[in-house]
Structure formats: C-alpha cells, structure tokens
Short mmCIF file of C-alpha atoms in Angstrom, two decimals:
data_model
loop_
_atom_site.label_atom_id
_atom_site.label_comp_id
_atom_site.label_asym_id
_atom_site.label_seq_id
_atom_site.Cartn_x
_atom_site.Cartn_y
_atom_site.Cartn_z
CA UNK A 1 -6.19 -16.74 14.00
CA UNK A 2 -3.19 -16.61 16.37
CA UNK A 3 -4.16 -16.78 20.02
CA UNK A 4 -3.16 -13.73 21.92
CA UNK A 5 0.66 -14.07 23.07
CA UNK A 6 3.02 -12.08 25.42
CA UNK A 7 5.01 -9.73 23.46
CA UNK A 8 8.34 -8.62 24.45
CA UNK A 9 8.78 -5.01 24.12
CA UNK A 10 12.18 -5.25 22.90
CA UNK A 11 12.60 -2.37 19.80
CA UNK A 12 14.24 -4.26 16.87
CA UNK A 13 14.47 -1.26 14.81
CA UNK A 14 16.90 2.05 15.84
CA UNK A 15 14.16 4.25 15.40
CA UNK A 16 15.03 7.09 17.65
CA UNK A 17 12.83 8.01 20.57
CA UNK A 18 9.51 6.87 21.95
CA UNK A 19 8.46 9.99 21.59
CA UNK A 20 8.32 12.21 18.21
CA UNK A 21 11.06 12.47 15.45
CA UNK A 22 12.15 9.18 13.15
CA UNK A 23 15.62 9.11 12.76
CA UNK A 24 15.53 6.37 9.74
CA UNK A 25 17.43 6.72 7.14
CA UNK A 26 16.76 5.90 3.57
CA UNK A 27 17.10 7.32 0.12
CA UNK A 28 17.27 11.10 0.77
CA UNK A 29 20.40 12.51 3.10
CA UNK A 30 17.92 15.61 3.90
CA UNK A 31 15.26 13.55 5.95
CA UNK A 32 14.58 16.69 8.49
CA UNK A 33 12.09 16.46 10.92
CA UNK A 34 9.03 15.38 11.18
CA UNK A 35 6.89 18.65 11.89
CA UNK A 36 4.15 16.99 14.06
CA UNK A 37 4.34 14.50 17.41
CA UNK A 38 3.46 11.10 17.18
CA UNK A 39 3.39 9.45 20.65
CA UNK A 40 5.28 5.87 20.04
CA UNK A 41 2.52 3.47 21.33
CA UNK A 42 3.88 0.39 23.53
CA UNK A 43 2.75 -3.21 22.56
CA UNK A 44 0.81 -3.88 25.88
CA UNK A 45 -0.74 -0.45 24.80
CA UNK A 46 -2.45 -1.70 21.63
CA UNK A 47 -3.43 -5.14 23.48
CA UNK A 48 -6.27 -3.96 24.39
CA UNK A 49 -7.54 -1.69 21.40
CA UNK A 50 -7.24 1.62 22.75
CA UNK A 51 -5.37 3.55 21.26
CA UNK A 52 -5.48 1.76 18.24
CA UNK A 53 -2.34 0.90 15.70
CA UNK A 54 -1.44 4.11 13.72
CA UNK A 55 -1.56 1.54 10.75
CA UNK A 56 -5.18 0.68 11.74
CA UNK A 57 -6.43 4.18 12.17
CA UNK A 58 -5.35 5.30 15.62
CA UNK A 59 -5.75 9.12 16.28
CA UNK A 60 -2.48 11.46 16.13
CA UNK A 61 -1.34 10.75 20.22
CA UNK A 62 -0.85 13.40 22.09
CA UNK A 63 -3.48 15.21 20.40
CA UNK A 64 -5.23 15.17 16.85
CA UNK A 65 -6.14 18.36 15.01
CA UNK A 66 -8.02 17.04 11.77
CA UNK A 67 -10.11 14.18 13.76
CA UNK A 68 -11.68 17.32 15.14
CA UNK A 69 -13.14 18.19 11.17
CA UNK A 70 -16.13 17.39 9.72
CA UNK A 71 -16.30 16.39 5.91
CA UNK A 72 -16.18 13.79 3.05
CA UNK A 73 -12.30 13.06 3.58
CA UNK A 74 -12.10 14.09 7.32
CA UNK A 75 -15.40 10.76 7.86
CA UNK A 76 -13.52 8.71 5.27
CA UNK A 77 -9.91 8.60 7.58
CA UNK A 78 -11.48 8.28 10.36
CA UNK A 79 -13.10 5.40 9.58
CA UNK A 80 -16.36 6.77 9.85
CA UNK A 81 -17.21 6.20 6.22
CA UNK A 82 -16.39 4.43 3.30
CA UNK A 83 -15.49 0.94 2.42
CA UNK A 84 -15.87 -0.27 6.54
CA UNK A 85 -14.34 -3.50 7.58
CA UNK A 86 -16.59 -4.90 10.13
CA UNK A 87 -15.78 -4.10 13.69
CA UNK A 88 -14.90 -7.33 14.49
CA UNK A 89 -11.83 -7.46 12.04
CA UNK A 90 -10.00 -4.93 13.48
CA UNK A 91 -9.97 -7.39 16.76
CA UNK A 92 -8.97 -9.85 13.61
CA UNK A 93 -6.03 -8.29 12.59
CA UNK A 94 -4.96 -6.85 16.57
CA UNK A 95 -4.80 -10.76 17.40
CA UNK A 96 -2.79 -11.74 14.47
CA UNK A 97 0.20 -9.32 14.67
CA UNK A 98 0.05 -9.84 18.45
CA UNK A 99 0.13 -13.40 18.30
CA UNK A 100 2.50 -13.24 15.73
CA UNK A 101 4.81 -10.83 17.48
CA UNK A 102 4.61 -8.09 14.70
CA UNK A 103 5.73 -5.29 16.61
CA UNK A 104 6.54 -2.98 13.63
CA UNK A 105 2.80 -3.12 12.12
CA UNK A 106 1.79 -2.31 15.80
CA UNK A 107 3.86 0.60 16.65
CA UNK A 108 4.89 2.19 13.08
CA UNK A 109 3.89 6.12 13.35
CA UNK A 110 3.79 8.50 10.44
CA UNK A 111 6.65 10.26 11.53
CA UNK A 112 8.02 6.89 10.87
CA UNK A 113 7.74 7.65 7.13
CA UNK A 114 7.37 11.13 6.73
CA UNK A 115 11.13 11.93 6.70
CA UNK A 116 11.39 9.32 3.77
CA UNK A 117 8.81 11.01 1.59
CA UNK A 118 9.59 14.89 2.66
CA UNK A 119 9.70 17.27 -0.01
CA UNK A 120 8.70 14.74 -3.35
CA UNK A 121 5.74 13.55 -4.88
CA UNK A 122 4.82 10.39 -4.47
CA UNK A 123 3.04 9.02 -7.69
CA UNK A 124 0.52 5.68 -7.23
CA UNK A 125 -0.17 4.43 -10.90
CA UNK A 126 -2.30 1.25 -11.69
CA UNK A 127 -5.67 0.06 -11.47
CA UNK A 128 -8.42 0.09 -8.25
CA UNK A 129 -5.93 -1.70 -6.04
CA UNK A 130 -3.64 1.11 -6.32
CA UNK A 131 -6.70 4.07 -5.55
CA UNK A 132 -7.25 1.80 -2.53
CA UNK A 133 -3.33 2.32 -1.41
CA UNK A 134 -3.24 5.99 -2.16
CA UNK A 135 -6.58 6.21 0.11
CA UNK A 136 -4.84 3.87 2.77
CA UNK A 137 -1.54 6.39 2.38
CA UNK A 138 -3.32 9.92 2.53
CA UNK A 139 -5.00 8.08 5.61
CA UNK A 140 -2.15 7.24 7.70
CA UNK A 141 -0.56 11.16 6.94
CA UNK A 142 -4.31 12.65 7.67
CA UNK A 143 -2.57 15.02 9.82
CA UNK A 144 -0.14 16.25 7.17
CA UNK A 145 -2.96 17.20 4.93
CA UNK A 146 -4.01 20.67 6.15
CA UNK A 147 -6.96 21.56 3.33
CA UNK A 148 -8.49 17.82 3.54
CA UNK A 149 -9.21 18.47 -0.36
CA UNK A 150 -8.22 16.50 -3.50
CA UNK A 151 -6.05 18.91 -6.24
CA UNK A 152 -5.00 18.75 -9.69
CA UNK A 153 -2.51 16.85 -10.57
CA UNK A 154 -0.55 19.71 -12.60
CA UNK A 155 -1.24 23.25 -13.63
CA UNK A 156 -0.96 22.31 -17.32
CA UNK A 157 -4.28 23.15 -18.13
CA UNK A 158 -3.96 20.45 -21.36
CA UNK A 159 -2.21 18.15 -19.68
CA UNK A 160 -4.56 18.11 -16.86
CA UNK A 161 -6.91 17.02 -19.21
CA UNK A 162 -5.42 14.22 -19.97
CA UNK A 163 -5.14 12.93 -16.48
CA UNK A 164 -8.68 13.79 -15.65
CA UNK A 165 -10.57 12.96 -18.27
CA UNK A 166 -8.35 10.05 -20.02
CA UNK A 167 -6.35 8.29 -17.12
CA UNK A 168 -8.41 9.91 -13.71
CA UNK A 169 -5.98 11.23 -11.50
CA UNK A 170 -6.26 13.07 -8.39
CA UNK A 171 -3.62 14.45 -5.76
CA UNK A 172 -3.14 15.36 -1.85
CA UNK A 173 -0.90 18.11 -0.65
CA UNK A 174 0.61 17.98 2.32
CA UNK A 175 3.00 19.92 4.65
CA UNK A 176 6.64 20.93 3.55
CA UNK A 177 6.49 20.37 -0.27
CA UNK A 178 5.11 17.01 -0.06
CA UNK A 179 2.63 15.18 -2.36
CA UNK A 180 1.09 11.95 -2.67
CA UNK A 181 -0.87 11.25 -6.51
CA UNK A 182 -2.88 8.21 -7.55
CA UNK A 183 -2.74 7.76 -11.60
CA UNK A 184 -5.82 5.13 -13.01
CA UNK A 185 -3.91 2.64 -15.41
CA UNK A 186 -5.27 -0.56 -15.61
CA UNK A 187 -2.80 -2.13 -17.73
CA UNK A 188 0.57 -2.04 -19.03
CA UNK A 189 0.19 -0.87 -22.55
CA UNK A 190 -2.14 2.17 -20.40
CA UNK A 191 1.50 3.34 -18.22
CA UNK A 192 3.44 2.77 -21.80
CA UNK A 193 1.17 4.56 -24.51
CA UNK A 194 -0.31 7.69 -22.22
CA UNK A 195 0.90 7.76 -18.46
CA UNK A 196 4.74 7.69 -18.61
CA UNK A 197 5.16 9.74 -21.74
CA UNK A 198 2.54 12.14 -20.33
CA UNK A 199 4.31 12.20 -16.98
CA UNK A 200 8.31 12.17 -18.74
CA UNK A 201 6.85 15.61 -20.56
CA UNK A 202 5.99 17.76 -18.38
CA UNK A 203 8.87 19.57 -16.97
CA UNK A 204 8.75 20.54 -13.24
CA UNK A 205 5.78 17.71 -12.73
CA UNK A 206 8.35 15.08 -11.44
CA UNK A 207 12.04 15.55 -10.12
CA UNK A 208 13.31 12.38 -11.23
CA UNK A 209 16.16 12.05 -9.05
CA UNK A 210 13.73 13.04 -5.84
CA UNK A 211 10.68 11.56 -6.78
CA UNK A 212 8.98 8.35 -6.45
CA UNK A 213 6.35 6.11 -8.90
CA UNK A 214 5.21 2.86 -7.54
CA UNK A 215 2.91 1.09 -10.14
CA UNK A 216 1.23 -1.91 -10.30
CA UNK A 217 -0.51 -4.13 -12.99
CA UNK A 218 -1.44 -7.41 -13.32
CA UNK A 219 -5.25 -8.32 -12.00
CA UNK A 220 -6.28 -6.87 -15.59
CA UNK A 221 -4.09 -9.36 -17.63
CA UNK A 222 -4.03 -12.65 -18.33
CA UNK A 223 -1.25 -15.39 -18.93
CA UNK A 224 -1.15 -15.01 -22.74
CA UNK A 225 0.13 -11.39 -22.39
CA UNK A 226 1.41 -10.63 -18.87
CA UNK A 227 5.11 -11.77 -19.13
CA UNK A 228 5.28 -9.71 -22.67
CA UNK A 229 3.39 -6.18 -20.81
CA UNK A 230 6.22 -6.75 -18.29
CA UNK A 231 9.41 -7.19 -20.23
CA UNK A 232 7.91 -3.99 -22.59
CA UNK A 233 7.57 -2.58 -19.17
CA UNK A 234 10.90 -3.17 -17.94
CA UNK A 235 12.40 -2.08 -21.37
CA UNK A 236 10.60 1.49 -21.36
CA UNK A 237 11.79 2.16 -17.82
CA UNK A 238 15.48 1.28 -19.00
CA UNK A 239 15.38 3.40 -22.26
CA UNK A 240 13.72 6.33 -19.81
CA UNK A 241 14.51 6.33 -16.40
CA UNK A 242 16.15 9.33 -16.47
CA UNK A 243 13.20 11.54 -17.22
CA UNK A 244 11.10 9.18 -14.83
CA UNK A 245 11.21 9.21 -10.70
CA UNK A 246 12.68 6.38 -9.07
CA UNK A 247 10.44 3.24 -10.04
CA UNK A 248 9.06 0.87 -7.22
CA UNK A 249 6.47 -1.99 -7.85
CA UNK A 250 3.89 -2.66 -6.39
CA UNK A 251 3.25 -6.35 -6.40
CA UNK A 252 -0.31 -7.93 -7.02
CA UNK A 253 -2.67 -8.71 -3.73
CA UNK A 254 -4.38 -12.14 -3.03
CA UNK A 255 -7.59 -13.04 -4.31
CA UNK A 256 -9.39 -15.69 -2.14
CA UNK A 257 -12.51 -16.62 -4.54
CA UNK A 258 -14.21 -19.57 -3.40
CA UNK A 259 -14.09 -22.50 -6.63
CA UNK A 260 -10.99 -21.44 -8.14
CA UNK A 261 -9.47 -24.92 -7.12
CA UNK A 262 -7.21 -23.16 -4.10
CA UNK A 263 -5.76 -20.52 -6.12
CA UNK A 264 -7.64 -18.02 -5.10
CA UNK A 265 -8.73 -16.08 -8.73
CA UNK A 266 -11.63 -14.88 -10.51
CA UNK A 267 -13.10 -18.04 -11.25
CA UNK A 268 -15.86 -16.17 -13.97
CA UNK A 269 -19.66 -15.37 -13.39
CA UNK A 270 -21.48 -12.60 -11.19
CA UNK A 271 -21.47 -11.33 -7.34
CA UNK A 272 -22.03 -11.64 -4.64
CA UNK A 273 -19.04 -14.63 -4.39
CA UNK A 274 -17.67 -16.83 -1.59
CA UNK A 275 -13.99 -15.95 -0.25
CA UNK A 276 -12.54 -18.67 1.15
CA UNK A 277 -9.01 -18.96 2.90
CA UNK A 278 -5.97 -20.21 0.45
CA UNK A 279 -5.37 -23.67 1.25
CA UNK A 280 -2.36 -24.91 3.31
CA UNK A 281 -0.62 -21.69 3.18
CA UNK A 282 -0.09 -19.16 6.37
CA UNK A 283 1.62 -16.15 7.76
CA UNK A 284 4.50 -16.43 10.18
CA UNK A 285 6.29 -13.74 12.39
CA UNK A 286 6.92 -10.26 9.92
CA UNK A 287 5.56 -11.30 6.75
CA UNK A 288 6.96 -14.57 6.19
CA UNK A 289 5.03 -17.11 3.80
CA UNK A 290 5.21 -21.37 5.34
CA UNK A 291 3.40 -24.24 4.14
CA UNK A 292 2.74 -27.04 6.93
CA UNK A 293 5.21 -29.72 7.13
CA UNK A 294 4.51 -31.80 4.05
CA UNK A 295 2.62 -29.37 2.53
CA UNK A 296 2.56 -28.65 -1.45
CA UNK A 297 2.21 -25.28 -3.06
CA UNK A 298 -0.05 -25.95 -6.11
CA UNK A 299 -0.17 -22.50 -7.57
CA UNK A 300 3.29 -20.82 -6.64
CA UNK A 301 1.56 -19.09 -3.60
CA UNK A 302 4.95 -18.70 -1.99
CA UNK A 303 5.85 -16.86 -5.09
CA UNK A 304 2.48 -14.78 -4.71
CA UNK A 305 0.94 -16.82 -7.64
CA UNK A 306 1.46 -16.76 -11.27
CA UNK A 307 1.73 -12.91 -11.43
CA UNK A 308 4.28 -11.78 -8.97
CA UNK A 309 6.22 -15.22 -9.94
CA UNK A 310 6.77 -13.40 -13.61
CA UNK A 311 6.80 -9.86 -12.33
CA UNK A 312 9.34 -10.95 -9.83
CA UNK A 313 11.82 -11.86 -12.21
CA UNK A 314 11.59 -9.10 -15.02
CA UNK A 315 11.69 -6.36 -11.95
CA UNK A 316 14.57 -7.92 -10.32
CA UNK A 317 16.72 -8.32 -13.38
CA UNK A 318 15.65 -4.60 -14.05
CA UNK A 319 17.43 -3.49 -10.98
CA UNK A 320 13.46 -2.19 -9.52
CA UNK A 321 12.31 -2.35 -6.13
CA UNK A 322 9.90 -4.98 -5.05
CA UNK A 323 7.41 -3.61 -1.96
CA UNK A 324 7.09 -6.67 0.37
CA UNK A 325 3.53 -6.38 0.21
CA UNK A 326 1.84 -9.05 -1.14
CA UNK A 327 2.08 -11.92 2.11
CA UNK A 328 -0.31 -9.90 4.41
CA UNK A 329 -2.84 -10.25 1.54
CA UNK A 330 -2.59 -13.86 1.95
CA UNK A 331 -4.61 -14.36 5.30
CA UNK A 332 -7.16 -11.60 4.80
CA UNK A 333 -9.78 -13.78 3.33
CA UNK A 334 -12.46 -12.45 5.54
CA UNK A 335 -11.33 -8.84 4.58
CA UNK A 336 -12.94 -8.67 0.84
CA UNK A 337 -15.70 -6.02 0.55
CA UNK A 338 -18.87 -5.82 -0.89
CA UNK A 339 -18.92 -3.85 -4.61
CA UNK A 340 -22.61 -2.35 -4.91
CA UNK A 341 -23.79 -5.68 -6.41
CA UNK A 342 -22.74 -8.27 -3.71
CA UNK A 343 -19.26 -9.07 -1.79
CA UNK A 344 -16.55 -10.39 -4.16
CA UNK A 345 -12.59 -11.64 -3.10
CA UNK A 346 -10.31 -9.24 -4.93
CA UNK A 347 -11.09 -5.55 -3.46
CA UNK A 348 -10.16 -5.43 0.40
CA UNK A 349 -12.43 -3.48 3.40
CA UNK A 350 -10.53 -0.63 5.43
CA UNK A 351 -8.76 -0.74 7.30
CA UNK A 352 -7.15 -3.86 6.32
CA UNK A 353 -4.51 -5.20 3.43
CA UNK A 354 -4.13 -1.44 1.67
CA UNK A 355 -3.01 -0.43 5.47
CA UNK A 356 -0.24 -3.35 5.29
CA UNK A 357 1.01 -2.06 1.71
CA UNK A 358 1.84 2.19 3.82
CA UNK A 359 4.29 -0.52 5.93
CA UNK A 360 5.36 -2.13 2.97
CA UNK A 361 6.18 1.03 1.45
CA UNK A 362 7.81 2.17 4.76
CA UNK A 363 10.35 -0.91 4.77
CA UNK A 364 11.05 -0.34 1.16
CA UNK A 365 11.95 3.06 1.27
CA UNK A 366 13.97 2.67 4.46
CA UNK A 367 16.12 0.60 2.94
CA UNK A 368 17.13 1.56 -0.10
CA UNK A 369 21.08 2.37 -1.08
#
C-alpha cells in the first residue's frame, strides 16, 4: 500500500460550494437541486477516519435522518450488516487514495450525483456483480430513499412476473421521481431473448431519451462465445435504441485467484480459494493502470484482461459508454469475500470495489455530450 502522503487541498473539479448543491453538469439541462445537504468533507478531514469518505459509508454531514432507523436495509448501509469488509480495509483503502492523492474518491458527496440521475430510472442489468453495484448505489443515496423498502419493478401485474420470477428484479424509490433497478441477467443471450424485449414493451416503464441501463456480462462466458454475445449485443442495441434508455457498460471487475498463472481467473475446483495480488501491475494517481519499468503484461491487464479487451472494442465502435471502473478492481486482492462455503476472488466485501464503480458511474455521467 501507498504510505500516507500530504495532500494538497487544491479542488480540481468546479463543483460548486463546500457546502450543499452540485453544480455538475452532464446529460440532462434540468439538473435542479439536490434536496438534502451534504457537508463537502476536506482531505485532512478524512486522514484520520472520522468522518469517513461518503464513498466508504460516511454518515449524511450535518446530520443523518435514516442512520437513525432500525431494519434489514437501514443495518445493511450502514455497514452494520451484510457482506463486511474487515475493519482493517477500510484503513486499506483510506491509505491508498491518500497516498495516491485521489481527492475525488475522498470527497465525492451524493449531491455530487444526484442532479445527474434526478427524475429517471436508473436500470442495473447483469449478473451478481451488478446486484453488488445496485446495493453499493442505493447505499451511497441511503438518504434519498425515504421507505428503506425494495418495490416492484412495474405495475404490470404479468410483466412483473416475468421480472420476479424469470429474471429477479427488484427496485428503490427515491425522492423527486427517481429510481434505481437491478435486473438478474447472467449472460448475453439472457438481456437479448427476455430482458430488453421485456423492458422495450412496456410503455411508460422506461423514458428512453431520460433514462439510463448500464449492463454488464462477461464472468459467465467464455472465449469461444464472448466476442459473438457482444457483437449480437451491440447489433440489438443499434436496431433498438430508440425504444431502449441510454446504454452504458459496465465493464468486468478483477479476479485475483491464486494458480491462475497471474491472470487472476477461475482457475476450476471448490472454495475456500487463495487471492493473490496480479503480478507486476499497480494503480497510479485517479485510476491509472502502470507496469514497472521493464515490466510485461502477460494477459492484457492494462486492457482489463481478455474480456474488457473484446468488450472494449465492440462498445466503442457502437458509439456506448465505457464506466472507468474496472482499474480500482485491480489492487483489491485482499477485498474478495467469503460465499457461505469458503472465501473465493471474484465477489468483493463492502465497502470496497462496488463503492469505486457509484464514482465510476459519477465520472461517466458527468461527462457525457
């Protein structure tokens, strides 16, 4: 880990004040307000751990209304429950983007991102990964969720059938119009046969031109079929995207399993597994992905492996939106969590890499035309 480093507190970002209301801009003129306060915390703040990093589960500053609840959800984003990082990572993860001088990770607020997602639904669609960023991103806007209760995902009474029984779906309400919905879809011919078709006919369900749909797949394909899932991916969206909200991807985490030969993947057989750090490879400044002087990248790691390498190319040439979330994932080795029969290296603890993929998000949606 980076040792602990003086951080200027120069603001790189014209955020607005220290104080309350974003001012970014991003793919909606009618950003508004944010309707709660979010104290901006300073660098030297964070140093020492209290208050913590919005991103890592710090309390709504001044004051926090829900973290005053009792309950499944109200224990779960607060850290009280669920699938726990140790203690001792959170001091992990402080020291890294301090030493590193990642002052956006430290001080990002919700009202950061709330004017960017105001007023839409926000659709998650893929496999476990993707229920793990829809719990990290109903965390960080805990106090935009007055009921603390999971709804249907539409009124459709048939419909809703489909997502519940056939897909599992499940939805968040929160303040001024806005929702945030987490779709199960393992793989690509899953979004193409049932999700998107279900999703493109319901009218009302999604305001294309307001909406958003960031999906992932990949950790449920192989390399005899990925690259074809994608391109019949990428040609659905281009036939449809009209009827569809505006299309994001989500790119595929890290996997640090000990005796895959450095890559990092599945390397076959039963938990509990050894993760182990990805060899030669490391984190700079914001998110940026180095190799040591003289150093070799083996498995296209700087390309985020095999996966992203392909996915990379068929979203770009599709005109889609690539969240700059998979580098975080890289160092968090340590962060892997335990699945009922023993730890295994592809599922991360909270809060950890599903926290970095809310800034991810952020950054993608603040800059879009």
């Amino acid at each position: 880990m980076a040792s602990l480093l003086t951080v200027a507190l120069v603001w790189k970002l014209t955020w607005g004040t220290q104080q309350s209301h974003s001012s970014s801009s991003g793919s909606s003129s009618d950003v508004g307000e944010c309707p709660l306060t979010y104290r901006r915390l300073s660098v030297s703040e964070v140093r020492g751990g209290s208050p913590k990093p919005y991103l890592l589960g710090g309390p709504q500053q001044p004051e926090c209304t829900n973290c005053k609840r009792s309950g499944q959800w109200a224990d779960i984003c607060q850290f009280k429950s669920g699938d726990l990082c140790a203690d001792w990572l959170f001091w992990s993860v402080l020291e890294e983007w301090l030493g590193r001088g990642y002052e956006l990770a430290l001080q990002l607020t919700p009202c950061d991102l709330w004017p960017l997602l105001r007023g839409r639904t926000l659709f998650l669609l893929g496999d476990s990964q993707m229920l793990d960023f829809y719990k990290a991103l109903q965390c960080f806007l805990f106090e935009f969720w007055p009921s603390l209760e999971q709804r249907d995902l539409t009124a459709d009474a048939a419909a809703q059938q489909q997502f519940s029984t056939v897909l599992r779906s499940t939805c968040v309400d929160l303040l001024q119009g806005t929702r945030v919905c987490y779709i199960r879809a393992d793989k690509g011919t899953d979004l193409l046969t049932r999700v998107l078709p279900l999703l493109a006919s319901l009218p009302g369900l999604a305001v294309p031109s307001r909406d958003l749909l960031v999906v992932n797949f990949g950790l449920h394909h192989d390399r005899s079929d990925y690259r074809q899932q994608l391109a019949a991916f990428a040609a659905y969206h281009a036939s449809n995207a009209a009827a569809l909200p505006r299309l994001l991807w989500q790119p595929t985490p890290a996997q640090h399993f000990a005796g895959s030969d450095g890559s990092g993947e599945y390397p076959g057989g039963q938990p509990p597994f050894q993760c182990e750090p990805l060899p030669g490879i490391h984190v700079e400044g914001e998110g940026r992905l180095a190799l040591p002087d003289g150093g070799r990248d083996r498995f296209g790691l700087l390309r985020g492996g095999w996966r992203n390498a392909a996915a990379d190319s068929v979203m770009r040439r599709a005109g889609i939106p690539i969240l700059p979330s998979y580098n975080e994932s890289v160092w968090m080795h340590a962060f892997h969590r335990d699945n009922g029969a023993g730890l295994e290296c592809t599922h991360f603890c909270h809060p950890s890499t599903p926290q970095t993929w809310v800034l991810a998000l952020f950054k993608t949606l603040r800059d879009l035309p």
